[in-house]
Tab-separated table of C-alpha atoms in Angstrom:
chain	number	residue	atom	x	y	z
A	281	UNK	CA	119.363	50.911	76.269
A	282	UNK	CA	117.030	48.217	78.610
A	283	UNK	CA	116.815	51.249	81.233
A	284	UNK	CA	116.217	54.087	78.648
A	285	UNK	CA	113.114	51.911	77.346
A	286	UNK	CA	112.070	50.882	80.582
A	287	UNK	CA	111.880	54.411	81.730
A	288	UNK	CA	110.066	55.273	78.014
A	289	UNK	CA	107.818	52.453	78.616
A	290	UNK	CA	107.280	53.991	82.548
A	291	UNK	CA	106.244	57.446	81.561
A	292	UNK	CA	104.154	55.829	78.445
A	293	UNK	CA	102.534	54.027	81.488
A	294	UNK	CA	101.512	56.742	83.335
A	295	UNK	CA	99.853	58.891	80.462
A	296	UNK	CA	98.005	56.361	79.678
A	297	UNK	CA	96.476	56.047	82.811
A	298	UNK	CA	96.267	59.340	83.420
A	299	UNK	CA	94.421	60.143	80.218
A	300	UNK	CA	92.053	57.130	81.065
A	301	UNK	CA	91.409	58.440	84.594
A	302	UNK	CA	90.267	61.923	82.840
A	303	UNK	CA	88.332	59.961	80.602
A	304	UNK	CA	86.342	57.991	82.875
A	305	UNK	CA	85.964	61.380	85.309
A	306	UNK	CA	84.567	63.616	82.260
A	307	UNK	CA	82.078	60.473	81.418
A	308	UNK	CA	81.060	60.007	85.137
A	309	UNK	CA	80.744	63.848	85.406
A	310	UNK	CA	78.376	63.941	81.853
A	311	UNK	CA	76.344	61.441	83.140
A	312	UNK	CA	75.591	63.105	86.682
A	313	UNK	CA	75.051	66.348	84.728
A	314	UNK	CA	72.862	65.401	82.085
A	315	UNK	CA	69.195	66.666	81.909
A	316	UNK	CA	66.573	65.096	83.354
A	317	UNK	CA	65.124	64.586	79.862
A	318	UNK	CA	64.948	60.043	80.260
A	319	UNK	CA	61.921	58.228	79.837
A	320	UNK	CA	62.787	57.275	83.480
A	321	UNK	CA	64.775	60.288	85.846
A	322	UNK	CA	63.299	63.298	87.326
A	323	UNK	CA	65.641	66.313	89.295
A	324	UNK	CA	64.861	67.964	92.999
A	325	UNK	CA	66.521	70.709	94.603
A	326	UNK	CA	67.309	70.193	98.116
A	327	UNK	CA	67.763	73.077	100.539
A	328	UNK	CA	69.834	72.626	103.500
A	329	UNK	CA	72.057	74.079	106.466
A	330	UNK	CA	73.015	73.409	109.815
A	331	UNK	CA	70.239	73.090	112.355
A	332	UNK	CA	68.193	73.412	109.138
A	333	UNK	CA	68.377	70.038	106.879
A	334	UNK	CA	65.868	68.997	104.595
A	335	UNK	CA	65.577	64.882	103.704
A	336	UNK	CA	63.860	63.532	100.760
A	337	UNK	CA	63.511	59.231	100.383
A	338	UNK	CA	63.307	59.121	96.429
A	339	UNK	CA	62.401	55.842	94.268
A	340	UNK	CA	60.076	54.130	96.528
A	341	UNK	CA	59.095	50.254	95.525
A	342	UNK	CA	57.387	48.395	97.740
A	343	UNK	CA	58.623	45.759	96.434
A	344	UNK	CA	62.268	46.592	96.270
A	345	UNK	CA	62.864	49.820	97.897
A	346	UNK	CA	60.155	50.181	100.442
A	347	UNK	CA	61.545	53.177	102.244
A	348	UNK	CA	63.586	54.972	99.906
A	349	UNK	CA	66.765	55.965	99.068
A	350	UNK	CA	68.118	58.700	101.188
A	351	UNK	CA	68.628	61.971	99.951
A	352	UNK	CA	69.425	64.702	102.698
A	353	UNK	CA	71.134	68.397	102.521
A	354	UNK	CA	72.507	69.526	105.794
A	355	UNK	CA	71.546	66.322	107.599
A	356	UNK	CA	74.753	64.574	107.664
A	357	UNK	CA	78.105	65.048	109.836
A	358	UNK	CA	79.962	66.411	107.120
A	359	UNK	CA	77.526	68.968	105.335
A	360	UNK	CA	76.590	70.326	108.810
A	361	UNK	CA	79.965	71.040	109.686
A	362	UNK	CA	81.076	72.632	106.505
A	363	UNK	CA	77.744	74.788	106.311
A	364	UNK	CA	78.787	75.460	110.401
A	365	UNK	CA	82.447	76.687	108.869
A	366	UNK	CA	80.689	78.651	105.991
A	367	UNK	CA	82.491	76.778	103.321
A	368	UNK	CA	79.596	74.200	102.035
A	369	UNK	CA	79.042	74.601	98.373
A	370	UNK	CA	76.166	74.473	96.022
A	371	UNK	CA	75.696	71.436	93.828
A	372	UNK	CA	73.984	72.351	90.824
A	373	UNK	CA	72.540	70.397	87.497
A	374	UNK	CA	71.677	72.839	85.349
A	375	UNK	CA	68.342	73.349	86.832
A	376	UNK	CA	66.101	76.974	86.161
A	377	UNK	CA	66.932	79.202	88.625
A	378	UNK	CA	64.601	80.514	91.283
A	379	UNK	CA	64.016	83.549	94.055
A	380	UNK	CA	65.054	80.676	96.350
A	381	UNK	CA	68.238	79.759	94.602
A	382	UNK	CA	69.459	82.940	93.023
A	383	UNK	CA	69.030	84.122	97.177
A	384	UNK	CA	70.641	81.366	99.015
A	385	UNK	CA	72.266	83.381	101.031
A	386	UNK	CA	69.247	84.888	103.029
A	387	UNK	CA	68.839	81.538	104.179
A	388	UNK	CA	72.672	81.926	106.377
A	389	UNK	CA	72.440	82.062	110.312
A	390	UNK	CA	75.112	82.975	112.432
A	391	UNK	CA	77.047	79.448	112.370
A	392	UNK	CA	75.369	78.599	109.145
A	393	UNK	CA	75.766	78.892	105.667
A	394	UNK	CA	72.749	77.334	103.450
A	395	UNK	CA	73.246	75.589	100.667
A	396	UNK	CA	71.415	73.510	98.168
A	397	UNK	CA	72.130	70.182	96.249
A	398	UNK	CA	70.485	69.352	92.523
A	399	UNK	CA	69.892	65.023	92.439
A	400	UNK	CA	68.858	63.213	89.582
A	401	UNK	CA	66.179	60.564	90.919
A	402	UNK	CA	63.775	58.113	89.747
A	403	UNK	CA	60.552	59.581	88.393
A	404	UNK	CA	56.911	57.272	88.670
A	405	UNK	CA	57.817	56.297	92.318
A	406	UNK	CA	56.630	57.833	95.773
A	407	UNK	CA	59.105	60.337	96.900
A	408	UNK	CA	58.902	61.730	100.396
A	409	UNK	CA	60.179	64.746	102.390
A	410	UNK	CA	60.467	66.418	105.122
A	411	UNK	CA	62.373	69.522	106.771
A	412	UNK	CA	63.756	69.909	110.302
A	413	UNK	CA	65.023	72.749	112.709
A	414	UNK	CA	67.474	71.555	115.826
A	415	UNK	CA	67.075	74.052	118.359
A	416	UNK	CA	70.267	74.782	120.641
A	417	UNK	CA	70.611	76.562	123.965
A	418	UNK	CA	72.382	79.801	124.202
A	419	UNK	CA	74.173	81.372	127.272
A	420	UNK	CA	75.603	84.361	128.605
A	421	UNK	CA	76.758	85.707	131.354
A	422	UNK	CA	76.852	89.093	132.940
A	423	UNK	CA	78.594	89.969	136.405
A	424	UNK	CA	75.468	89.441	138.389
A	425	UNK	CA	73.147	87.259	135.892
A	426	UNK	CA	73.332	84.192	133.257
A	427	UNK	CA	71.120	83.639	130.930
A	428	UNK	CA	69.883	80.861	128.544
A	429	UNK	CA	67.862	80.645	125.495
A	430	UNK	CA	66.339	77.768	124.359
A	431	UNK	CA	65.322	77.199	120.964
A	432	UNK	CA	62.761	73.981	120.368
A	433	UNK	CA	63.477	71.288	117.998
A	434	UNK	CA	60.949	71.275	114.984
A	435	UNK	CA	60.186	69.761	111.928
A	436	UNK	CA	57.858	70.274	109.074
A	437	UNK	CA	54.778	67.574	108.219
A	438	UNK	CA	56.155	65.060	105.969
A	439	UNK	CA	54.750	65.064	102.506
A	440	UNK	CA	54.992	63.128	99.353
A	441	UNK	CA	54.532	63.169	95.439
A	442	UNK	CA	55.415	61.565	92.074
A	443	UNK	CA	57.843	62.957	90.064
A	444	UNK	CA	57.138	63.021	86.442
A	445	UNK	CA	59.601	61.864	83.977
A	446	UNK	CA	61.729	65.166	82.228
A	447	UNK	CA	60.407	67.469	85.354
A	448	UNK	CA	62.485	69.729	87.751
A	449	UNK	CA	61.254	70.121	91.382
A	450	UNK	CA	62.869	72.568	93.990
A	451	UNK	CA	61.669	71.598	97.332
A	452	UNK	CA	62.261	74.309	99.568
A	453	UNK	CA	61.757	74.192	103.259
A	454	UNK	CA	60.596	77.928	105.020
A	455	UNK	CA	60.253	78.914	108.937
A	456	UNK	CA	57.754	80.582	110.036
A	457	UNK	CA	56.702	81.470	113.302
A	458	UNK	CA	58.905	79.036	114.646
A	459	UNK	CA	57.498	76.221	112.376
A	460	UNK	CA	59.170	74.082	109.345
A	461	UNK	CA	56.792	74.305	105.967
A	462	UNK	CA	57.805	72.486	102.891
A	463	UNK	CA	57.010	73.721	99.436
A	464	UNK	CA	57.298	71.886	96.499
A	465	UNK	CA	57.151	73.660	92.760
A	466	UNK	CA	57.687	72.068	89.452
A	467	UNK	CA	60.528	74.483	87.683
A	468	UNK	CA	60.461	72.607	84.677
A	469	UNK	CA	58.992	75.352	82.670
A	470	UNK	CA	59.356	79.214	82.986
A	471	UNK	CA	55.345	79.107	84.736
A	472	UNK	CA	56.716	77.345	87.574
A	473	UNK	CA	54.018	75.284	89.051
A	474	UNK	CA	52.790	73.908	92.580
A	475	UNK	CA	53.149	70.992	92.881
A	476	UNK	CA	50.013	69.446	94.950
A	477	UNK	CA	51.603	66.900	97.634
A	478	UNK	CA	49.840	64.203	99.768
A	479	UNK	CA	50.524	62.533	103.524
A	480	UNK	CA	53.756	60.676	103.374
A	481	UNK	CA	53.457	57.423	101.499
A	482	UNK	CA	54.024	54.146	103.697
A	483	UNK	CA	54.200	50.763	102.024
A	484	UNK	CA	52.392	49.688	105.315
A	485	UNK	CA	49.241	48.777	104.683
């Protein structure tokens, strides 16, 4: 009888836990997910890749946070190596669509599947950004030749702006002519606006 309630007791156990884990995953998950609607949050959209990532230092204080809180799409170990073996995934909010986002996948190279990331961040502080291209060498061979290209490292001027409270941002990095550009549009509404951005902010006087 001792056993039979011991094993009752066991499996009443590991429900419970199990139904508390779920619990606390679904609350964690509606928090991440929730609008950007808070007297005090904002949302960006982050484009990245490898050999392409895009870094954006969000909530900056001078006081407590004087260079940001990291933020980057393609620029660690991990995302770069997934977007090299074409199976990095999109993390999305519930932000508006775009051309950008609904066509991610013009964005792939050869060894590199783009991808983009949706963040909740502080709004009313400096946020920074900045997009980069790492340039590899190619070779071949042929019976009587070898060749190498080189393609140069790049990386776009830095630029900054304050989110606003409520408001979506995409920030989406384009090459052109061999050059990294950043632009930055507020998605909030269906008129999708430009967002006018500034030199990088520095709490260095």
């Amino acid at each position: 009888m001792k056993r039979i309630l011991g094993n009752h007791m066991q499996t009443f156990a590991t429900v419970l836990l199990t139904g508390m884990t779920l619990l606390l995953s679904q609350a964690a998950w509606a928090e991440i997910a929730a609008p950007a609607m808070t007297d005090n949050t904002a949302r960006i959209r982050l484009f990245g890749q490898n050999q392409r990532p895009s870094l954006a230092y969000v909530g900056i204080d001078c006081n407590t946070n004087p260079k940001g809180t990291r933020i980057d799409a393609g620029g660690g170990l991990g995302e770069a190596f997934k977007s090299f073996i074409r199976v990095a995934q999109n993390t999305r909010l519930g932000m508006a669509d775009t051309e950008a986002s609904l066509n991610v996948k013009q964005r792939n190279g050869i060894l590199s599947k783009a991808f983009y990331k949706e963040v909740v961040i502080p709004a009313g502080l400096p946020l920074n950004a900045q997009a980069y291209f790492v340039g590899l060498n190619n070779v071949s061979s042929s019976t009587s030749h070898r060749y190498i290209l080189s393609e140069k490292s790049t990386s776009s001027k830095g630029v900054s702006f304050i989110p606003e409270a409520g408001h979506d941002y995409e920030i989406l990095s384009i090459r052109n002519q061999g050059k990294e550009y950043l632009v930055v549009t507020d998605i909030t509404t269906a008129d999708f606006i430009p967002v006018v951005v500034n030199e990088p902010f520095s709490c260095k006087k």
